[in-house]
């Protein structure tokens, strides 16, 4: 599908409560490779809601920063960015964004914690639900913006899940 940036390949997964993270801790992991980068534009790895609705996102900025978002639609929409120039064209990267809802957001790039720019960043104010009715996009911001100029693969969402275990006699 055309995403407005001239790119046509992205994945849209319809809204599903499996992709909602509520008020719990969660992490998103993926591999990516950038073919080209345009200064001033954001290149989205993934996005679920946000920008005026509850949600979360991960992206690469035009300046080569790795960046993530959390927005509970009550506190200010919070973007957390690394220093610029962390991401280069023509290299594979593995990124893990980890949102500890009672503390900070952390980012791990190729297995190493990023401590430049805003990382780690306090997110305790964004503690309300992130559940929303939006689809989950891989490689785009939405159907009309933020196309990723390269490849995004092996996207995984990890979230806190409450499990009730009953044993015999209980």
PDB file of C-alpha atoms in Angstrom:
ATOM      1  CA  UNK A   1       0.000   0.000   0.000  1.00  0.00           C
ATOM      2  CA  UNK A   2       1.130   3.544  -0.646  1.00  0.00           C
ATOM      3  CA  UNK A   3       2.082   5.269   2.625  1.00  0.00           C
ATOM      4  CA  UNK A   4       2.586   8.832   1.364  1.00  0.00           C
ATOM      5  CA  UNK A   5       6.386   8.637   1.439  1.00  0.00           C
ATOM      6  CA  UNK A   6       6.728   6.811  -1.863  1.00  0.00           C
ATOM      7  CA  UNK A   7       7.149   3.488  -0.087  1.00  0.00           C
ATOM      8  CA  UNK A   8       4.636   0.747  -0.566  1.00  0.00           C
ATOM      9  CA  UNK A   9       5.637  -2.019   1.842  1.00  0.00           C
ATOM     10  CA  UNK A  10       4.380  -2.004   5.396  1.00  0.00           C
ATOM     11  CA  UNK A  11       2.219  -4.245   7.526  1.00  0.00           C
ATOM     12  CA  UNK A  12      -1.014  -3.206   9.178  1.00  0.00           C
ATOM     13  CA  UNK A  13      -2.405  -5.564  11.800  1.00  0.00           C
ATOM     14  CA  UNK A  14      -6.018  -4.844  12.722  1.00  0.00           C
ATOM     15  CA  UNK A  15      -6.707  -3.804  16.303  1.00  0.00           C
ATOM     16  CA  UNK A  16      -6.544  -6.732  18.694  1.00  0.00           C
ATOM     17  CA  UNK A  17      -6.421  -6.745  22.496  1.00  0.00           C
ATOM     18  CA  UNK A  18      -3.301  -8.931  22.285  1.00  0.00           C
ATOM     19  CA  UNK A  19      -1.474  -5.783  21.100  1.00  0.00           C
ATOM     20  CA  UNK A  20      -2.857  -3.621  23.915  1.00  0.00           C
ATOM     21  CA  UNK A  21      -0.571  -3.299  26.933  1.00  0.00           C
ATOM     22  CA  UNK A  22      -2.920  -1.641  29.449  1.00  0.00           C
ATOM     23  CA  UNK A  23      -1.005  -0.148  32.387  1.00  0.00           C
ATOM     24  CA  UNK A  24       1.653  -2.876  32.606  1.00  0.00           C
ATOM     25  CA  UNK A  25       5.316  -3.074  31.712  1.00  0.00           C
ATOM     26  CA  UNK A  26       6.130  -4.111  28.151  1.00  0.00           C
ATOM     27  CA  UNK A  27       8.926  -4.383  25.602  1.00  0.00           C
ATOM     28  CA  UNK A  28       9.108  -4.384  21.824  1.00  0.00           C
ATOM     29  CA  UNK A  29      11.998  -5.974  19.962  1.00  0.00           C
ATOM     30  CA  UNK A  30      12.875  -5.949  16.254  1.00  0.00           C
ATOM     31  CA  UNK A  31      15.661  -6.115  13.706  1.00  0.00           C
ATOM     32  CA  UNK A  32      16.020  -3.390  11.052  1.00  0.00           C
ATOM     33  CA  UNK A  33      18.184  -2.280   8.148  1.00  0.00           C
ATOM     34  CA  UNK A  34      17.975   1.216   6.614  1.00  0.00           C
ATOM     35  CA  UNK A  35      18.459   1.599   2.841  1.00  0.00           C
ATOM     36  CA  UNK A  36      18.252   5.386   2.985  1.00  0.00           C
ATOM     37  CA  UNK A  37      17.498   8.119   5.461  1.00  0.00           C
ATOM     38  CA  UNK A  38      15.891  11.504   4.972  1.00  0.00           C
ATOM     39  CA  UNK A  39      16.816  14.272   7.400  1.00  0.00           C
ATOM     40  CA  UNK A  40      13.882  15.853   9.189  1.00  0.00           C
ATOM     41  CA  UNK A  41      11.619  12.826   8.692  1.00  0.00           C
ATOM     42  CA  UNK A  42      10.835  10.019  11.084  1.00  0.00           C
ATOM     43  CA  UNK A  43      11.101   6.449   9.847  1.00  0.00           C
ATOM     44  CA  UNK A  44       8.755   4.265  11.903  1.00  0.00           C
ATOM     45  CA  UNK A  45       9.728   0.763  12.947  1.00  0.00           C
ATOM     46  CA  UNK A  46       6.303   0.198  14.545  1.00  0.00           C
ATOM     47  CA  UNK A  47       3.354   2.103  15.950  1.00  0.00           C
ATOM     48  CA  UNK A  48       0.170   1.302  17.877  1.00  0.00           C
ATOM     49  CA  UNK A  49      -1.973   4.418  18.461  1.00  0.00           C
ATOM     50  CA  UNK A  50      -0.372   7.567  19.894  1.00  0.00           C
ATOM     51  CA  UNK A  51      -0.413  11.182  18.644  1.00  0.00           C
ATOM     52  CA  UNK A  52      -3.653  12.163  20.323  1.00  0.00           C
ATOM     53  CA  UNK A  53      -4.625   8.638  21.312  1.00  0.00           C
ATOM     54  CA  UNK A  54      -3.193   6.159  23.776  1.00  0.00           C
ATOM     55  CA  UNK A  55      -0.313   4.119  22.368  1.00  0.00           C
ATOM     56  CA  UNK A  56       3.365   3.430  21.809  1.00  0.00           C
ATOM     57  CA  UNK A  57       5.876   3.566  18.948  1.00  0.00           C
ATOM     58  CA  UNK A  58       9.500   3.093  17.892  1.00  0.00           C
ATOM     59  CA  UNK A  59      11.293   4.936  15.085  1.00  0.00           C
ATOM     60  CA  UNK A  60      14.558   6.223  13.630  1.00  0.00           C
ATOM     61  CA  UNK A  61      14.755  10.002  13.198  1.00  0.00           C
ATOM     62  CA  UNK A  62      16.169  11.730  10.139  1.00  0.00           C
ATOM     63  CA  UNK A  63      19.241  12.596  12.210  1.00  0.00           C
ATOM     64  CA  UNK A  64      19.963   8.944  12.998  1.00  0.00           C
ATOM     65  CA  UNK A  65      18.602   8.851  16.556  1.00  0.00           C
ATOM     66  CA  UNK A  66      16.716   5.812  17.819  1.00  0.00           C
ATOM     67  CA  UNK A  67      13.488   6.994  19.377  1.00  0.00           C
ATOM     68  CA  UNK A  68      10.449   5.619  21.188  1.00  0.00           C
ATOM     69  CA  UNK A  69       7.125   6.947  22.367  1.00  0.00           C
ATOM     70  CA  UNK A  70       4.552   6.424  25.085  1.00  0.00           C
ATOM     71  CA  UNK A  71       1.266   8.330  25.178  1.00  0.00           C
ATOM     72  CA  UNK A  72      -1.490   7.655  27.724  1.00  0.00           C
ATOM     73  CA  UNK A  73      -3.433  10.641  26.302  1.00  0.00           C
ATOM     74  CA  UNK A  74      -3.442  12.266  29.765  1.00  0.00           C
ATOM     75  CA  UNK A  75       0.189  13.197  30.368  1.00  0.00           C
ATOM     76  CA  UNK A  76       2.157  14.866  27.565  1.00  0.00           C
ATOM     77  CA  UNK A  77       2.968  12.675  24.572  1.00  0.00           C
ATOM     78  CA  UNK A  78       6.535  11.594  25.482  1.00  0.00           C
ATOM     79  CA  UNK A  79       9.221  10.887  22.887  1.00  0.00           C
ATOM     80  CA  UNK A  80      12.565   9.592  24.153  1.00  0.00           C
ATOM     81  CA  UNK A  81      15.531   9.925  21.764  1.00  0.00           C
ATOM     82  CA  UNK A  82      19.142   8.806  21.749  1.00  0.00           C
ATOM     83  CA  UNK A  83      21.880  11.188  20.672  1.00  0.00           C
ATOM     84  CA  UNK A  84      21.912  11.781  16.920  1.00  0.00           C
ATOM     85  CA  UNK A  85      24.046   9.671  14.614  1.00  0.00           C
ATOM     86  CA  UNK A  86      23.530   6.383  16.478  1.00  0.00           C
ATOM     87  CA  UNK A  87      21.891   4.732  13.440  1.00  0.00           C
ATOM     88  CA  UNK A  88      23.673   4.575  10.063  1.00  0.00           C
ATOM     89  CA  UNK A  89      22.432   3.554   6.633  1.00  0.00           C
ATOM     90  CA  UNK A  90      23.564   0.135   5.424  1.00  0.00           C
ATOM     91  CA  UNK A  91      23.847  -1.728   8.750  1.00  0.00           C
ATOM     92  CA  UNK A  92      21.649  -4.278  10.524  1.00  0.00           C
ATOM     93  CA  UNK A  93      20.514  -3.350  14.041  1.00  0.00           C
ATOM     94  CA  UNK A  94      18.615  -5.160  16.768  1.00  0.00           C
ATOM     95  CA  UNK A  95      16.670  -2.863  19.088  1.00  0.00           C
ATOM     96  CA  UNK A  96      14.693  -3.535  22.261  1.00  0.00           C
ATOM     97  CA  UNK A  97      12.589  -0.791  23.810  1.00  0.00           C
ATOM     98  CA  UNK A  98      11.569  -1.650  27.375  1.00  0.00           C
ATOM     99  CA  UNK A  99       8.925   0.435  29.145  1.00  0.00           C
ATOM    100  CA  UNK A 100       8.997   0.027  32.961  1.00  0.00           C
ATOM    101  CA  UNK A 101       5.752   1.875  33.676  1.00  0.00           C
ATOM    102  CA  UNK A 102       6.684   2.614  37.316  1.00  0.00           C
ATOM    103  CA  UNK A 103      10.137   3.948  36.425  1.00  0.00           C
ATOM    104  CA  UNK A 104      11.799   4.565  33.054  1.00  0.00           C
ATOM    105  CA  UNK A 105      11.975   3.584  29.400  1.00  0.00           C
ATOM    106  CA  UNK A 106      15.157   1.807  28.356  1.00  0.00           C
ATOM    107  CA  UNK A 107      16.631   1.090  24.935  1.00  0.00           C
ATOM    108  CA  UNK A 108      19.084  -1.650  24.006  1.00  0.00           C
ATOM    109  CA  UNK A 109      20.801  -1.446  20.622  1.00  0.00           C
ATOM    110  CA  UNK A 110      22.674  -4.556  19.506  1.00  0.00           C
ATOM    111  CA  UNK A 111      22.638  -5.794  23.106  1.00  0.00           C
ATOM    112  CA  UNK A 112      24.011  -2.627  24.710  1.00  0.00           C
ATOM    113  CA  UNK A 113      21.986  -0.172  26.771  1.00  0.00           C
ATOM    114  CA  UNK A 114      21.815   3.287  25.230  1.00  0.00           C
ATOM    115  CA  UNK A 115      22.554   5.975  27.797  1.00  0.00           C
ATOM    116  CA  UNK A 116      22.874   8.911  25.398  1.00  0.00           C
ATOM    117  CA  UNK A 117      20.339  11.637  24.705  1.00  0.00           C
ATOM    118  CA  UNK A 118      17.213  11.075  26.810  1.00  0.00           C
ATOM    119  CA  UNK A 119      17.771   7.340  27.537  1.00  0.00           C
ATOM    120  CA  UNK A 120      16.882   6.086  30.073  1.00  0.00           C
ATOM    121  CA  UNK A 121      13.955   8.476  30.560  1.00  0.00           C
ATOM    122  CA  UNK A 122      11.434   8.723  33.395  1.00  0.00           C
ATOM    123  CA  UNK A 123       7.920   7.742  32.263  1.00  0.00           C
ATOM    124  CA  UNK A 124       6.149   7.485  35.643  1.00  0.00           C
ATOM    125  CA  UNK A 125       3.693  10.237  34.616  1.00  0.00           C
ATOM    126  CA  UNK A 126       2.412   8.122  31.709  1.00  0.00           C
ATOM    127  CA  UNK A 127       0.866   5.458  33.946  1.00  0.00           C
ATOM    128  CA  UNK A 128      -2.696   5.227  32.602  1.00  0.00           C
ATOM    129  CA  UNK A 129      -3.807   2.652  30.047  1.00  0.00           C
ATOM    130  CA  UNK A 130      -2.295   2.548  26.571  1.00  0.00           C
ATOM    131  CA  UNK A 131      -5.156   0.415  25.217  1.00  0.00           C
ATOM    132  CA  UNK A 132      -6.673   1.809  22.034  1.00  0.00           C
ATOM    133  CA  UNK A 133      -8.709   0.845  18.999  1.00  0.00           C
ATOM    134  CA  UNK A 134      -5.945   1.479  16.452  1.00  0.00           C
ATOM    135  CA  UNK A 135      -4.144  -1.062  14.316  1.00  0.00           C
ATOM    136  CA  UNK A 136      -0.490  -2.018  14.809  1.00  0.00           C
ATOM    137  CA  UNK A 137       1.783  -0.819  11.992  1.00  0.00           C
ATOM    138  CA  UNK A 138       5.163  -2.326  11.144  1.00  0.00           C
ATOM    139  CA  UNK A 139       7.302  -0.144   8.881  1.00  0.00           C
ATOM    140  CA  UNK A 140       4.981   2.868   8.961  1.00  0.00           C
ATOM    141  CA  UNK A 141       3.314   5.414  11.224  1.00  0.00           C
ATOM    142  CA  UNK A 142      -0.107   4.863   9.650  1.00  0.00           C
ATOM    143  CA  UNK A 143      -1.520   4.285   6.187  1.00  0.00           C
ATOM    144  CA  UNK A 144      -0.323   7.739   5.143  1.00  0.00           C
ATOM    145  CA  UNK A 145       2.951   8.596   6.883  1.00  0.00           C
ATOM    146  CA  UNK A 146       6.291   7.658   8.378  1.00  0.00           C
ATOM    147  CA  UNK A 147       7.322   4.888   5.997  1.00  0.00           C
ATOM    148  CA  UNK A 148      10.487   3.009   6.941  1.00  0.00           C
ATOM    149  CA  UNK A 149      13.179   3.195   4.278  1.00  0.00           C
ATOM    150  CA  UNK A 150      14.531  -0.312   4.594  1.00  0.00           C
ATOM    151  CA  UNK A 151      13.594  -3.590   6.241  1.00  0.00           C
ATOM    152  CA  UNK A 152      11.936  -4.239   9.600  1.00  0.00           C
ATOM    153  CA  UNK A 153      11.721  -7.878  10.662  1.00  0.00           C
ATOM    154  CA  UNK A 154      11.155 -10.177  13.644  1.00  0.00           C
ATOM    155  CA  UNK A 155       8.975  -7.728  15.580  1.00  0.00           C
ATOM    156  CA  UNK A 156       7.992  -9.102  18.994  1.00  0.00           C
ATOM    157  CA  UNK A 157       5.853  -7.623  21.779  1.00  0.00           C
ATOM    158  CA  UNK A 158       6.401  -8.805  25.344  1.00  0.00           C
ATOM    159  CA  UNK A 159       3.969  -7.703  28.015  1.00  0.00           C
ATOM    160  CA  UNK A 160       2.997  -8.418  31.587  1.00  0.00           C
ATOM    161  CA  UNK A 161       0.237 -10.993  31.733  1.00  0.00           C
ATOM    162  CA  UNK A 162      -1.580 -12.020  34.886  1.00  0.00           C
ATOM    163  CA  UNK A 163      -1.967 -15.790  35.135  1.00  0.00           C
ATOM    164  CA  UNK A 164      -4.115 -17.527  37.698  1.00  0.00           C
ATOM    165  CA  UNK A 165      -2.954 -21.020  38.507  1.00  0.00           C
ATOM    166  CA  UNK A 166      -5.231 -23.286  40.486  1.00  0.00           C
ATOM    167  CA  UNK A 167      -4.002 -26.474  42.018  1.00  0.00           C
ATOM    168  CA  UNK A 168      -6.004 -29.468  43.098  1.00  0.00           C
ATOM    169  CA  UNK A 169      -7.792 -28.831  46.360  1.00  0.00           C
ATOM    170  CA  UNK A 170      -7.667 -25.033  46.102  1.00  0.00           C
TER     171      UNK A 170
END
